[in-house]
Tab-separated table of C-alpha atoms in Angstrom:
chain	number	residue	atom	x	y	z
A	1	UNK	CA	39.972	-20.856	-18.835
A	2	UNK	CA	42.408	-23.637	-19.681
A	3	UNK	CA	44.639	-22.102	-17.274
A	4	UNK	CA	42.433	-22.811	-14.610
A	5	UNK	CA	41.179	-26.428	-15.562
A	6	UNK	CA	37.659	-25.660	-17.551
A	7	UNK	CA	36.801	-27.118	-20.653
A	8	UNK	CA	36.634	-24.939	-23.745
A	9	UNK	CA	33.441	-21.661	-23.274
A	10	UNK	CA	31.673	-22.922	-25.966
A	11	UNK	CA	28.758	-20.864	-25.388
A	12	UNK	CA	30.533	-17.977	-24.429
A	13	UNK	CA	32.751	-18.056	-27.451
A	14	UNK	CA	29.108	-18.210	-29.803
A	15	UNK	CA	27.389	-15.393	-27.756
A	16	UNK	CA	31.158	-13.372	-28.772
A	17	UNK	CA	30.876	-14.586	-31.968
A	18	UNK	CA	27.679	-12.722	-32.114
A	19	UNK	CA	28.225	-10.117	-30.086
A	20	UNK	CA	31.021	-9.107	-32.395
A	21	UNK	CA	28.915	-9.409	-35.505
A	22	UNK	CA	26.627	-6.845	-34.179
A	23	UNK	CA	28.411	-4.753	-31.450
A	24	UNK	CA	26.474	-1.623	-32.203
A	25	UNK	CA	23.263	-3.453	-31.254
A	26	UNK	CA	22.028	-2.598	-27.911
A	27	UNK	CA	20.212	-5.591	-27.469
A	28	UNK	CA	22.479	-7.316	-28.775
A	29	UNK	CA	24.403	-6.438	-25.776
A	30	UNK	CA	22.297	-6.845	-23.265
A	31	UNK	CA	21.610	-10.500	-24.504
A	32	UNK	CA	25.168	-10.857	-24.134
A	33	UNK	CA	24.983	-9.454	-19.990
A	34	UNK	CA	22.000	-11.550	-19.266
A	35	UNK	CA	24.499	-14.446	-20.441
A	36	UNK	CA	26.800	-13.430	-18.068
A	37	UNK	CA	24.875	-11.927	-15.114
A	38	UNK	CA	22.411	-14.885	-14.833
A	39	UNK	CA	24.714	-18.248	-16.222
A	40	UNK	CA	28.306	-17.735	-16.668
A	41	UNK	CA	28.927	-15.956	-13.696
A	42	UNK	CA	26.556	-16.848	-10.649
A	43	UNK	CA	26.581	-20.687	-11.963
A	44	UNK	CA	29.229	-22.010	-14.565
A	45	UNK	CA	32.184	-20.220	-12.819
A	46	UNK	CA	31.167	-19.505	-9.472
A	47	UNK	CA	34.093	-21.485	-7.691
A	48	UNK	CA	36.502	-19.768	-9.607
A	49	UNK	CA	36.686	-16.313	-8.379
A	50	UNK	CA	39.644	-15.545	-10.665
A	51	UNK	CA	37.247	-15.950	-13.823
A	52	UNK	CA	34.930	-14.236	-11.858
A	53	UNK	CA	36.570	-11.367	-11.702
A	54	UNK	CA	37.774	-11.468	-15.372
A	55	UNK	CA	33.805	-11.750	-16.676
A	56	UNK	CA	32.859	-9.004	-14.212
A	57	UNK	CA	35.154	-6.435	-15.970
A	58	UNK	CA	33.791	-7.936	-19.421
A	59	UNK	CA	30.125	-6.879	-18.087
A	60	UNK	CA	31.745	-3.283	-16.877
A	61	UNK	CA	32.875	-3.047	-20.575
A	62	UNK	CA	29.354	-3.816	-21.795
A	63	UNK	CA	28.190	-0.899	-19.546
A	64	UNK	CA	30.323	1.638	-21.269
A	65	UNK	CA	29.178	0.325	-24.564
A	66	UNK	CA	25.703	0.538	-24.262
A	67	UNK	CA	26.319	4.335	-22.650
A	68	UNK	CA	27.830	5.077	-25.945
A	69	UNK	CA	26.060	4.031	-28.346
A	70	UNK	CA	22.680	5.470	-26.620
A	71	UNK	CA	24.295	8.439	-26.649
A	72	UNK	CA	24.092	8.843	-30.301
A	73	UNK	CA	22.998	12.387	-29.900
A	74	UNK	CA	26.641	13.421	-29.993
A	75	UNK	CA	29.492	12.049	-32.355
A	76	UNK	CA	31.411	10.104	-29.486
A	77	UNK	CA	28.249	7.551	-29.989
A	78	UNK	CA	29.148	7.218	-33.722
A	79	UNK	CA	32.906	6.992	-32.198
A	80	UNK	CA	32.584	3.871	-29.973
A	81	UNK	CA	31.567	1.232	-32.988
A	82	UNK	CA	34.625	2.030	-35.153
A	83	UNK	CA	36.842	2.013	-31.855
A	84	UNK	CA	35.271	-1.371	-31.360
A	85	UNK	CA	36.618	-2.672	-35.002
A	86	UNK	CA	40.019	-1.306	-34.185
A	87	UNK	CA	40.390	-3.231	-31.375
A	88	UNK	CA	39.299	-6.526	-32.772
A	89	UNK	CA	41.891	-5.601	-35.592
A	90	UNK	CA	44.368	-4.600	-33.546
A	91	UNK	CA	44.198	-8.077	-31.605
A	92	UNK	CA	45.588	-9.624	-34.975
A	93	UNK	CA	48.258	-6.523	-35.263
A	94	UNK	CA	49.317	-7.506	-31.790
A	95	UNK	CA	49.641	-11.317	-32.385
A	96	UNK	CA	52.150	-10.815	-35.314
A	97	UNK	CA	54.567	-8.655	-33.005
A	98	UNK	CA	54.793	-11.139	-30.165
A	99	UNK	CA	58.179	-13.096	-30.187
A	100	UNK	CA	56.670	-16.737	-29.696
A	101	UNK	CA	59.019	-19.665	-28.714
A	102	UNK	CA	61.540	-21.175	-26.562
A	103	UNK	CA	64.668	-19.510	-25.453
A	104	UNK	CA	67.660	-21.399	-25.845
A	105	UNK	CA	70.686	-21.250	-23.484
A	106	UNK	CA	69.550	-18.103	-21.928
A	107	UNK	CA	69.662	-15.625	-24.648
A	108	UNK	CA	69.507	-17.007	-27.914
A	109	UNK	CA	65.657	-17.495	-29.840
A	110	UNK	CA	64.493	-18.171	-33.486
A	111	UNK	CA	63.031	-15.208	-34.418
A	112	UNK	CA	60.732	-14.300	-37.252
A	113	UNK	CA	62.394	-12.255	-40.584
A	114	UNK	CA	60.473	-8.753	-39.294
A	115	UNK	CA	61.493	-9.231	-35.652
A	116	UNK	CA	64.943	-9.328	-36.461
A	117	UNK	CA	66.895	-6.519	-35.032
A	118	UNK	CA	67.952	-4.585	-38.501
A	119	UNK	CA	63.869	-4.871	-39.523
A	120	UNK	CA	62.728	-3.416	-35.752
A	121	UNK	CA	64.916	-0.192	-36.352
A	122	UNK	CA	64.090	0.479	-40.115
A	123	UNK	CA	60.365	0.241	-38.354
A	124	UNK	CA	61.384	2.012	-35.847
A	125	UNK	CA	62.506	4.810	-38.110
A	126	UNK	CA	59.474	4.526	-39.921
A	127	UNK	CA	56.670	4.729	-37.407
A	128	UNK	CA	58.352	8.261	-36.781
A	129	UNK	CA	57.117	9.189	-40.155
A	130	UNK	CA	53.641	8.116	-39.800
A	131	UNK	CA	50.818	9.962	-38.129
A	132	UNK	CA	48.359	8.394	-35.877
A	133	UNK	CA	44.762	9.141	-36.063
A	134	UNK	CA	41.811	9.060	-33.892
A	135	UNK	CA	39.539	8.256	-36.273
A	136	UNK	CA	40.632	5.210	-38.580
A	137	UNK	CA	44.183	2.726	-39.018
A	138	UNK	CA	45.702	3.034	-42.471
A	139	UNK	CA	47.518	-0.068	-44.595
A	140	UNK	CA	51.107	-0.771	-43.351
A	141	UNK	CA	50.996	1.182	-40.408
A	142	UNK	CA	53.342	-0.084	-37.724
A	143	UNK	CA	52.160	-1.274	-34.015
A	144	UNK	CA	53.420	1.618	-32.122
A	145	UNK	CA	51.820	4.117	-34.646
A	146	UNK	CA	48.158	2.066	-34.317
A	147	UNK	CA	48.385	1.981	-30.488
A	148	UNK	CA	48.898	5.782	-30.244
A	149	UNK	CA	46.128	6.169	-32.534
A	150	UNK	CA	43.966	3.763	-30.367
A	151	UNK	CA	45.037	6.066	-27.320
A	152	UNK	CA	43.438	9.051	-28.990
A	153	UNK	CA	40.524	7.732	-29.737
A	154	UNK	CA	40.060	6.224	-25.805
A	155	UNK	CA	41.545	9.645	-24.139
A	156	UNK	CA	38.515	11.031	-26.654
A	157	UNK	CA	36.289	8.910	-25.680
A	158	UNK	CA	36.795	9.141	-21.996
A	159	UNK	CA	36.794	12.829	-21.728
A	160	UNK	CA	33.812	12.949	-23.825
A	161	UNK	CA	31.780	11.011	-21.117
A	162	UNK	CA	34.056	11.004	-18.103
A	163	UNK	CA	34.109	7.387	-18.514
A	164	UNK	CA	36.542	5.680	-15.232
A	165	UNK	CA	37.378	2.794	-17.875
A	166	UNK	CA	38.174	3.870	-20.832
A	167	UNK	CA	40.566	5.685	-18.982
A	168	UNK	CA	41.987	3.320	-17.346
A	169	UNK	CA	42.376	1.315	-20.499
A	170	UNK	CA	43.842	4.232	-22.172
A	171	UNK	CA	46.422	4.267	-19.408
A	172	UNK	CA	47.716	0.690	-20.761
A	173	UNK	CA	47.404	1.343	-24.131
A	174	UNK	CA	49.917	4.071	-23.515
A	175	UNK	CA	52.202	2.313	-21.224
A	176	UNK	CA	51.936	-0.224	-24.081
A	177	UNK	CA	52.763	1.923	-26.431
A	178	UNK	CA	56.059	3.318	-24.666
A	179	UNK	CA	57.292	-0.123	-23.976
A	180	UNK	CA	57.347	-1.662	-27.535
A	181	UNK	CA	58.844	2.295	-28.370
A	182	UNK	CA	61.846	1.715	-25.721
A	183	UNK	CA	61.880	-2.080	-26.987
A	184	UNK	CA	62.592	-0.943	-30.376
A	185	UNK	CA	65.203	1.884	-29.510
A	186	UNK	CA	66.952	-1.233	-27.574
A	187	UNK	CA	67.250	-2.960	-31.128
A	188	UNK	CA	68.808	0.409	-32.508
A	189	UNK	CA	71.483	0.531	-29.762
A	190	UNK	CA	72.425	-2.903	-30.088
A	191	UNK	CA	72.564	-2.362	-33.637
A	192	UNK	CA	74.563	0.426	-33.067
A	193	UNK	CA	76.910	-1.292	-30.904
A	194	UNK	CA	77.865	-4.008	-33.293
A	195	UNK	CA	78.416	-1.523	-36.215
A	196	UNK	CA	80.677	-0.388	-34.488
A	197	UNK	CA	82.692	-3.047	-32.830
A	198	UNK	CA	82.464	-4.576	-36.350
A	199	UNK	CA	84.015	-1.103	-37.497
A	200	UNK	CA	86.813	-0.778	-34.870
């Protein structure tokens, strides 16, 4: 919202904050829609059709949330609040791999201790040896591994109730997931490069 000139959502960010505290709460949810059906998106955003469009695929999200968790007749409802915790999780997860900061001179950039290329291939190496799963994130457990278990669980999900968006987001979780794969098999070529020119 910065982006585009607005002031910081304060009441958006408290009806999240909520929201969050108690996402398997139905009305919870549909607190939160009313928010954004009858305020945020008809008045305090209606020039910007940009924003718009980002709090109408919020409200789509909402949608699929309250299917699943009134569908607590079958085990996919139980599924959708733990997915839910992931995520938020996995938002922190994400954070700490992104390689913040300038670029100097066209190629060189201070990088953090674990995104330094010897680090990204013994991680590499090592989210081979762990095993993803559908149903919870264990300690340690690299990005890559956590994504594909996050894929699972929305591929689940989505077949479960032929849900259009959780496929769609499992679609960019697992182009996600291939790119930071193919990012870290770049670090063990380059690796492997220098070893050996430095060897030659």
């Amino acid at each position: 919202l910065t982006y585009y000139g607005y002031s910081k959502p304060t009441e958006f960010d408290i009806a999240y904050a909520q929201l969050k505290s108690r996402a398997s709460d139905i009305s919870e949810i549909q607190k939160f829609q009313v928010l954004l059906v009858s305020k945020l998106i008809v008045d305090t955003y209606h020039v910007n059709s940009y924003v718009q469009e980002k709090l109408v695929d919020v409200l789509r999200v909402l949608d699929e949330m309250n299917f699943l968790l009134e569908s607590r007749s079958s085990k996919s409802g139980n599924d959708a609040k733990p997915l839910f915790d992931r995520l938020l999780a996995y938002d922190h997860m994400l954070e700490d791999s992104l390689q913040r900061g300038p670029v100097r001179f066209g190629f060189t950039k201070q990088r953090k201790f674990w995104h330094w290329n010897i680090i990204v291939a013994f991680r590499y190496l090592y989210s081979l040896l762990c095993c993803s799963s559908r149903h919870y994130s264990t300690t340690f457990t690299p990005i890559q591994t956590e994504t594909r278990g996050i894929v699972k669980s929305l591929h689940f999900l989505s077949k479960e109730h032929d849900s259009k968006v959780l496929r769609r987001e499992s679609r960019d979780f697992e182009t996600f997931f291939w790119a930071t794969r193919e990012s870290d098999i770049a670090s063990l070529i380059f690796l492997s490069g220098f070893f050996v020119f430095v060897a030659s």
